[in-house]
Amino acid sequence: MTSGLAGTVGIGFFVLLVLALEGLVAGFALPVPSAVLAMALLTVFFVWNGGVPAFVATGAGFLFRIFPLLFIPPLVGIVKLRDVVVAEWLSLLLVVTLSTVMGLLAAAAAYRMFHGRGRGA
Protein backbone atom coordinates (compact mmCIF):
# COMPACT_ATOMS: atom_id res chain seq x y z
CA MET A 1 0.00 0.00 0.00
CA THR A 2 1.41 3.38 -0.95
CA SER A 3 2.02 5.99 1.70
CA GLY A 4 -0.72 8.29 0.42
CA LEU A 5 -3.28 5.50 0.32
CA ALA A 6 -2.26 4.19 3.75
CA GLY A 7 -2.52 7.70 5.19
CA THR A 8 -5.96 8.21 3.67
CA VAL A 9 -7.16 4.85 5.00
CA GLY A 10 -5.73 5.67 8.43
CA ILE A 11 -7.45 9.07 8.56
CA GLY A 12 -10.68 7.45 7.34
CA PHE A 13 -10.38 4.90 10.15
CA PHE A 14 -10.11 7.70 12.72
CA VAL A 15 -13.01 9.65 11.20
CA LEU A 16 -15.31 6.61 11.05
CA LEU A 17 -14.42 5.67 14.63
CA VAL A 18 -15.21 9.18 15.88
CA LEU A 19 -18.47 9.39 13.92
CA ALA A 20 -19.61 5.97 15.14
CA LEU A 21 -18.79 6.80 18.75
CA GLU A 22 -20.48 10.22 18.53
CA GLY A 23 -23.64 8.47 17.38
CA LEU A 24 -23.33 5.84 20.10
CA VAL A 25 -22.81 8.42 22.85
CA ALA A 26 -25.69 10.59 21.59
CA GLY A 27 -28.03 7.66 20.95
CA PHE A 28 -27.57 6.02 24.34
CA ALA A 29 -26.87 9.22 26.32
CA LEU A 30 -23.66 7.74 27.68
CA PRO A 31 -21.95 9.76 30.42
CA VAL A 32 -18.53 9.27 28.78
CA PRO A 33 -17.34 11.71 26.10
CA SER A 34 -16.82 10.10 22.72
CA ALA A 35 -13.15 11.18 22.64
CA VAL A 36 -12.46 9.32 25.89
CA LEU A 37 -14.30 6.28 24.59
CA ALA A 38 -12.29 6.44 21.35
CA MET A 39 -8.99 6.51 23.25
CA ALA A 40 -10.07 3.52 25.35
CA LEU A 41 -11.16 1.53 22.28
CA LEU A 42 -7.98 2.40 20.40
CA THR A 43 -5.89 1.28 23.37
CA VAL A 44 -7.73 -2.04 23.56
CA PHE A 45 -7.41 -2.48 19.78
CA PHE A 46 -3.66 -1.76 19.83
CA VAL A 47 -3.04 -4.15 22.72
CA TRP A 48 -5.14 -6.85 21.02
CA ASN A 49 -3.35 -6.24 17.72
CA GLY A 50 0.09 -6.30 19.34
CA GLY A 51 0.92 -2.77 18.21
CA VAL A 52 -0.21 0.01 15.94
CA PRO A 53 -1.07 -1.13 12.39
CA ALA A 54 0.93 0.58 9.64
CA PHE A 55 -2.12 2.29 8.08
CA VAL A 56 -3.07 3.82 11.45
CA ALA A 57 0.50 5.00 12.07
CA THR A 58 0.68 6.57 8.62
CA GLY A 59 -2.70 8.29 9.06
CA ALA A 60 -1.63 9.59 12.47
CA GLY A 61 1.60 10.88 10.92
CA PHE A 62 -0.40 12.80 8.32
CA LEU A 63 -2.58 14.32 11.04
CA PHE A 64 0.45 15.31 13.13
CA ARG A 65 1.90 17.19 10.15
CA ILE A 66 -1.17 19.47 10.05
CA PHE A 67 -1.58 19.58 13.84
CA PRO A 68 -0.34 23.19 14.26
CA LEU A 69 -3.10 24.40 11.93
CA LEU A 70 -5.67 23.09 14.41
CA PHE A 71 -4.57 25.68 16.98
CA ILE A 72 -5.16 28.75 14.82
CA PRO A 73 -8.96 29.06 15.38
CA PRO A 74 -8.70 28.90 19.20
CA LEU A 75 -5.94 31.50 19.17
CA VAL A 76 -8.04 33.82 17.04
CA GLY A 77 -11.13 33.14 19.18
CA ILE A 78 -9.33 34.08 22.40
CA VAL A 79 -9.41 37.73 21.33
CA LYS A 80 -13.14 37.79 22.16
CA LEU A 81 -12.46 36.28 25.59
CA ARG A 82 -9.72 38.71 26.59
CA ASP A 83 -11.55 39.90 29.72
CA VAL A 84 -12.05 36.34 30.97
CA VAL A 85 -8.39 35.48 30.32
CA VAL A 86 -7.23 38.57 32.22
CA ALA A 87 -9.57 37.89 35.14
CA GLU A 88 -8.91 34.14 35.39
CA TRP A 89 -5.27 33.94 34.31
CA LEU A 90 -4.10 31.89 37.28
CA SER A 91 -6.85 29.27 36.92
CA LEU A 92 -6.18 29.00 33.19
CA LEU A 93 -2.44 28.71 33.75
CA LEU A 94 -2.88 25.92 36.29
CA VAL A 95 -5.39 23.97 34.21
CA VAL A 96 -3.35 24.22 31.00
CA THR A 97 -0.14 23.28 32.82
CA LEU A 98 -1.71 20.32 34.61
CA SER A 99 -3.44 19.02 31.49
CA THR A 100 -0.24 19.35 29.46
CA VAL A 101 1.78 17.42 32.04
CA MET A 102 -0.91 14.72 32.27
CA GLY A 103 -1.05 14.44 28.48
CA LEU A 104 2.72 14.08 28.26
CA LEU A 105 2.71 11.42 30.98
CA ALA A 106 -0.06 9.51 29.21
CA ALA A 107 1.81 9.71 25.90
CA ALA A 108 5.01 8.51 27.56
CA ALA A 109 3.17 5.60 29.18
CA ALA A 110 1.58 4.62 25.87
CA TYR A 111 4.94 4.86 24.10
CA ARG A 112 6.61 2.66 26.71
CA MET A 113 3.76 0.16 26.50
CA PHE A 114 3.87 -0.15 22.71
CA HIS A 115 7.57 0.44 22.04
CA GLY A 116 9.02 -2.57 20.29
CA ARG A 117 5.68 -4.27 19.58
CA GLY A 118 4.57 -5.00 16.07
CA ARG A 119 8.02 -4.60 14.49
CA GLY A 120 7.70 -7.91 12.72
CA ALA A 121 4.65 -6.77 10.77
PDB file of C-alpha atoms in Angstrom:
ATOM      1  CA  MET A   1       0.000   0.000   0.000  1.00  0.00           C
ATOM      2  CA  THR A   2       1.405   3.381  -0.951  1.00  0.00           C
ATOM      3  CA  SER A   3       2.022   5.988   1.704  1.00  0.00           C
ATOM      4  CA  GLY A   4      -0.719   8.287   0.424  1.00  0.00           C
ATOM      5  CA  LEU A   5      -3.285   5.501   0.315  1.00  0.00           C
ATOM      6  CA  ALA A   6      -2.265   4.192   3.749  1.00  0.00           C
ATOM      7  CA  GLY A   7      -2.523   7.700   5.193  1.00  0.00           C
ATOM      8  CA  THR A   8      -5.964   8.214   3.674  1.00  0.00           C
ATOM      9  CA  VAL A   9      -7.164   4.849   4.996  1.00  0.00           C
ATOM     10  CA  GLY A  10      -5.733   5.674   8.434  1.00  0.00           C
ATOM     11  CA  ILE A  11      -7.448   9.065   8.562  1.00  0.00           C
ATOM     12  CA  GLY A  12     -10.678   7.451   7.342  1.00  0.00           C
ATOM     13  CA  PHE A  13     -10.378   4.898  10.148  1.00  0.00           C
ATOM     14  CA  PHE A  14     -10.106   7.699  12.723  1.00  0.00           C
ATOM     15  CA  VAL A  15     -13.013   9.647  11.198  1.00  0.00           C
ATOM     16  CA  LEU A  16     -15.310   6.608  11.054  1.00  0.00           C
ATOM     17  CA  LEU A  17     -14.417   5.673  14.630  1.00  0.00           C
ATOM     18  CA  VAL A  18     -15.210   9.182  15.880  1.00  0.00           C
ATOM     19  CA  LEU A  19     -18.474   9.389  13.923  1.00  0.00           C
ATOM     20  CA  ALA A  20     -19.608   5.967  15.141  1.00  0.00           C
ATOM     21  CA  LEU A  21     -18.794   6.804  18.751  1.00  0.00           C
ATOM     22  CA  GLU A  22     -20.480  10.219  18.526  1.00  0.00           C
ATOM     23  CA  GLY A  23     -23.643   8.469  17.376  1.00  0.00           C
ATOM     24  CA  LEU A  24     -23.330   5.845  20.097  1.00  0.00           C
ATOM     25  CA  VAL A  25     -22.815   8.423  22.851  1.00  0.00           C
ATOM     26  CA  ALA A  26     -25.693  10.592  21.589  1.00  0.00           C
ATOM     27  CA  GLY A  27     -28.028   7.656  20.953  1.00  0.00           C
ATOM     28  CA  PHE A  28     -27.571   6.022  24.340  1.00  0.00           C
ATOM     29  CA  ALA A  29     -26.874   9.225  26.323  1.00  0.00           C
ATOM     30  CA  LEU A  30     -23.662   7.742  27.680  1.00  0.00           C
ATOM     31  CA  PRO A  31     -21.954   9.759  30.421  1.00  0.00           C
ATOM     32  CA  VAL A  32     -18.535   9.272  28.781  1.00  0.00           C
ATOM     33  CA  PRO A  33     -17.339  11.715  26.101  1.00  0.00           C
ATOM     34  CA  SER A  34     -16.822  10.102  22.715  1.00  0.00           C
ATOM     35  CA  ALA A  35     -13.152  11.182  22.645  1.00  0.00           C
ATOM     36  CA  VAL A  36     -12.455   9.317  25.893  1.00  0.00           C
ATOM     37  CA  LEU A  37     -14.303   6.275  24.594  1.00  0.00           C
ATOM     38  CA  ALA A  38     -12.294   6.441  21.355  1.00  0.00           C
ATOM     39  CA  MET A  39      -8.992   6.506  23.245  1.00  0.00           C
ATOM     40  CA  ALA A  40     -10.069   3.515  25.345  1.00  0.00           C
ATOM     41  CA  LEU A  41     -11.155   1.529  22.283  1.00  0.00           C
ATOM     42  CA  LEU A  42      -7.979   2.396  20.399  1.00  0.00           C
ATOM     43  CA  THR A  43      -5.889   1.278  23.372  1.00  0.00           C
ATOM     44  CA  VAL A  44      -7.730  -2.038  23.560  1.00  0.00           C
ATOM     45  CA  PHE A  45      -7.406  -2.477  19.785  1.00  0.00           C
ATOM     46  CA  PHE A  46      -3.661  -1.762  19.829  1.00  0.00           C
ATOM     47  CA  VAL A  47      -3.044  -4.154  22.720  1.00  0.00           C
ATOM     48  CA  TRP A  48      -5.139  -6.850  21.025  1.00  0.00           C
ATOM     49  CA  ASN A  49      -3.352  -6.243  17.716  1.00  0.00           C
ATOM     50  CA  GLY A  50       0.090  -6.300  19.341  1.00  0.00           C
ATOM     51  CA  GLY A  51       0.924  -2.774  18.212  1.00  0.00           C
ATOM     52  CA  VAL A  52      -0.214   0.006  15.943  1.00  0.00           C
ATOM     53  CA  PRO A  53      -1.071  -1.125  12.387  1.00  0.00           C
ATOM     54  CA  ALA A  54       0.926   0.579   9.642  1.00  0.00           C
ATOM     55  CA  PHE A  55      -2.115   2.289   8.084  1.00  0.00           C
ATOM     56  CA  VAL A  56      -3.072   3.822  11.452  1.00  0.00           C
ATOM     57  CA  ALA A  57       0.502   4.998  12.074  1.00  0.00           C
ATOM     58  CA  THR A  58       0.681   6.570   8.616  1.00  0.00           C
ATOM     59  CA  GLY A  59      -2.696   8.292   9.058  1.00  0.00           C
ATOM     60  CA  ALA A  60      -1.631   9.593  12.469  1.00  0.00           C
ATOM     61  CA  GLY A  61       1.596  10.880  10.918  1.00  0.00           C
ATOM     62  CA  PHE A  62      -0.397  12.797   8.317  1.00  0.00           C
ATOM     63  CA  LEU A  63      -2.582  14.321  11.044  1.00  0.00           C
ATOM     64  CA  PHE A  64       0.450  15.315  13.133  1.00  0.00           C
ATOM     65  CA  ARG A  65       1.896  17.192  10.145  1.00  0.00           C
ATOM     66  CA  ILE A  66      -1.169  19.470  10.049  1.00  0.00           C
ATOM     67  CA  PHE A  67      -1.577  19.578  13.836  1.00  0.00           C
ATOM     68  CA  PRO A  68      -0.335  23.194  14.259  1.00  0.00           C
ATOM     69  CA  LEU A  69      -3.097  24.398  11.929  1.00  0.00           C
ATOM     70  CA  LEU A  70      -5.672  23.091  14.407  1.00  0.00           C
ATOM     71  CA  PHE A  71      -4.572  25.675  16.985  1.00  0.00           C
ATOM     72  CA  ILE A  72      -5.158  28.754  14.822  1.00  0.00           C
ATOM     73  CA  PRO A  73      -8.964  29.064  15.379  1.00  0.00           C
ATOM     74  CA  PRO A  74      -8.697  28.902  19.200  1.00  0.00           C
ATOM     75  CA  LEU A  75      -5.945  31.503  19.174  1.00  0.00           C
ATOM     76  CA  VAL A  76      -8.040  33.825  17.040  1.00  0.00           C
ATOM     77  CA  GLY A  77     -11.130  33.141  19.181  1.00  0.00           C
ATOM     78  CA  ILE A  78      -9.333  34.079  22.398  1.00  0.00           C
ATOM     79  CA  VAL A  79      -9.407  37.730  21.332  1.00  0.00           C
ATOM     80  CA  LYS A  80     -13.143  37.791  22.160  1.00  0.00           C
ATOM     81  CA  LEU A  81     -12.463  36.275  25.592  1.00  0.00           C
ATOM     82  CA  ARG A  82      -9.715  38.709  26.593  1.00  0.00           C
ATOM     83  CA  ASP A  83     -11.550  39.902  29.720  1.00  0.00           C
ATOM     84  CA  VAL A  84     -12.052  36.337  30.966  1.00  0.00           C
ATOM     85  CA  VAL A  85      -8.390  35.479  30.324  1.00  0.00           C
ATOM     86  CA  VAL A  86      -7.226  38.575  32.215  1.00  0.00           C
ATOM     87  CA  ALA A  87      -9.573  37.895  35.142  1.00  0.00           C
ATOM     88  CA  GLU A  88      -8.910  34.136  35.393  1.00  0.00           C
ATOM     89  CA  TRP A  89      -5.274  33.941  34.306  1.00  0.00           C
ATOM     90  CA  LEU A  90      -4.101  31.887  37.283  1.00  0.00           C
ATOM     91  CA  SER A  91      -6.850  29.273  36.916  1.00  0.00           C
ATOM     92  CA  LEU A  92      -6.179  28.999  33.188  1.00  0.00           C
ATOM     93  CA  LEU A  93      -2.438  28.705  33.749  1.00  0.00           C
ATOM     94  CA  LEU A  94      -2.878  25.920  36.293  1.00  0.00           C
ATOM     95  CA  VAL A  95      -5.390  23.971  34.208  1.00  0.00           C
ATOM     96  CA  VAL A  96      -3.349  24.219  31.005  1.00  0.00           C
ATOM     97  CA  THR A  97      -0.136  23.281  32.819  1.00  0.00           C
ATOM     98  CA  LEU A  98      -1.711  20.324  34.609  1.00  0.00           C
ATOM     99  CA  SER A  99      -3.445  19.016  31.485  1.00  0.00           C
ATOM    100  CA  THR A 100      -0.239  19.350  29.462  1.00  0.00           C
ATOM    101  CA  VAL A 101       1.776  17.415  32.038  1.00  0.00           C
ATOM    102  CA  MET A 102      -0.911  14.723  32.269  1.00  0.00           C
ATOM    103  CA  GLY A 103      -1.053  14.442  28.481  1.00  0.00           C
ATOM    104  CA  LEU A 104       2.717  14.081  28.261  1.00  0.00           C
ATOM    105  CA  LEU A 105       2.713  11.423  30.978  1.00  0.00           C
ATOM    106  CA  ALA A 106      -0.061   9.507  29.207  1.00  0.00           C
ATOM    107  CA  ALA A 107       1.809   9.715  25.897  1.00  0.00           C
ATOM    108  CA  ALA A 108       5.007   8.514  27.565  1.00  0.00           C
ATOM    109  CA  ALA A 109       3.169   5.604  29.184  1.00  0.00           C
ATOM    110  CA  ALA A 110       1.581   4.623  25.874  1.00  0.00           C
ATOM    111  CA  TYR A 111       4.940   4.855  24.104  1.00  0.00           C
ATOM    112  CA  ARG A 112       6.615   2.660  26.708  1.00  0.00           C
ATOM    113  CA  MET A 113       3.763   0.161  26.503  1.00  0.00           C
ATOM    114  CA  PHE A 114       3.865  -0.148  22.709  1.00  0.00           C
ATOM    115  CA  HIS A 115       7.569   0.438  22.037  1.00  0.00           C
ATOM    116  CA  GLY A 116       9.019  -2.569  20.293  1.00  0.00           C
ATOM    117  CA  ARG A 117       5.676  -4.270  19.578  1.00  0.00           C
ATOM    118  CA  GLY A 118       4.572  -5.000  16.073  1.00  0.00           C
ATOM    119  CA  ARG A 119       8.017  -4.597  14.489  1.00  0.00           C
ATOM    120  CA  GLY A 120       7.704  -7.915  12.724  1.00  0.00           C
ATOM    121  CA  ALA A 121       4.648  -6.773  10.772  1.00  0.00           C
TER     122      ALA A 121
END
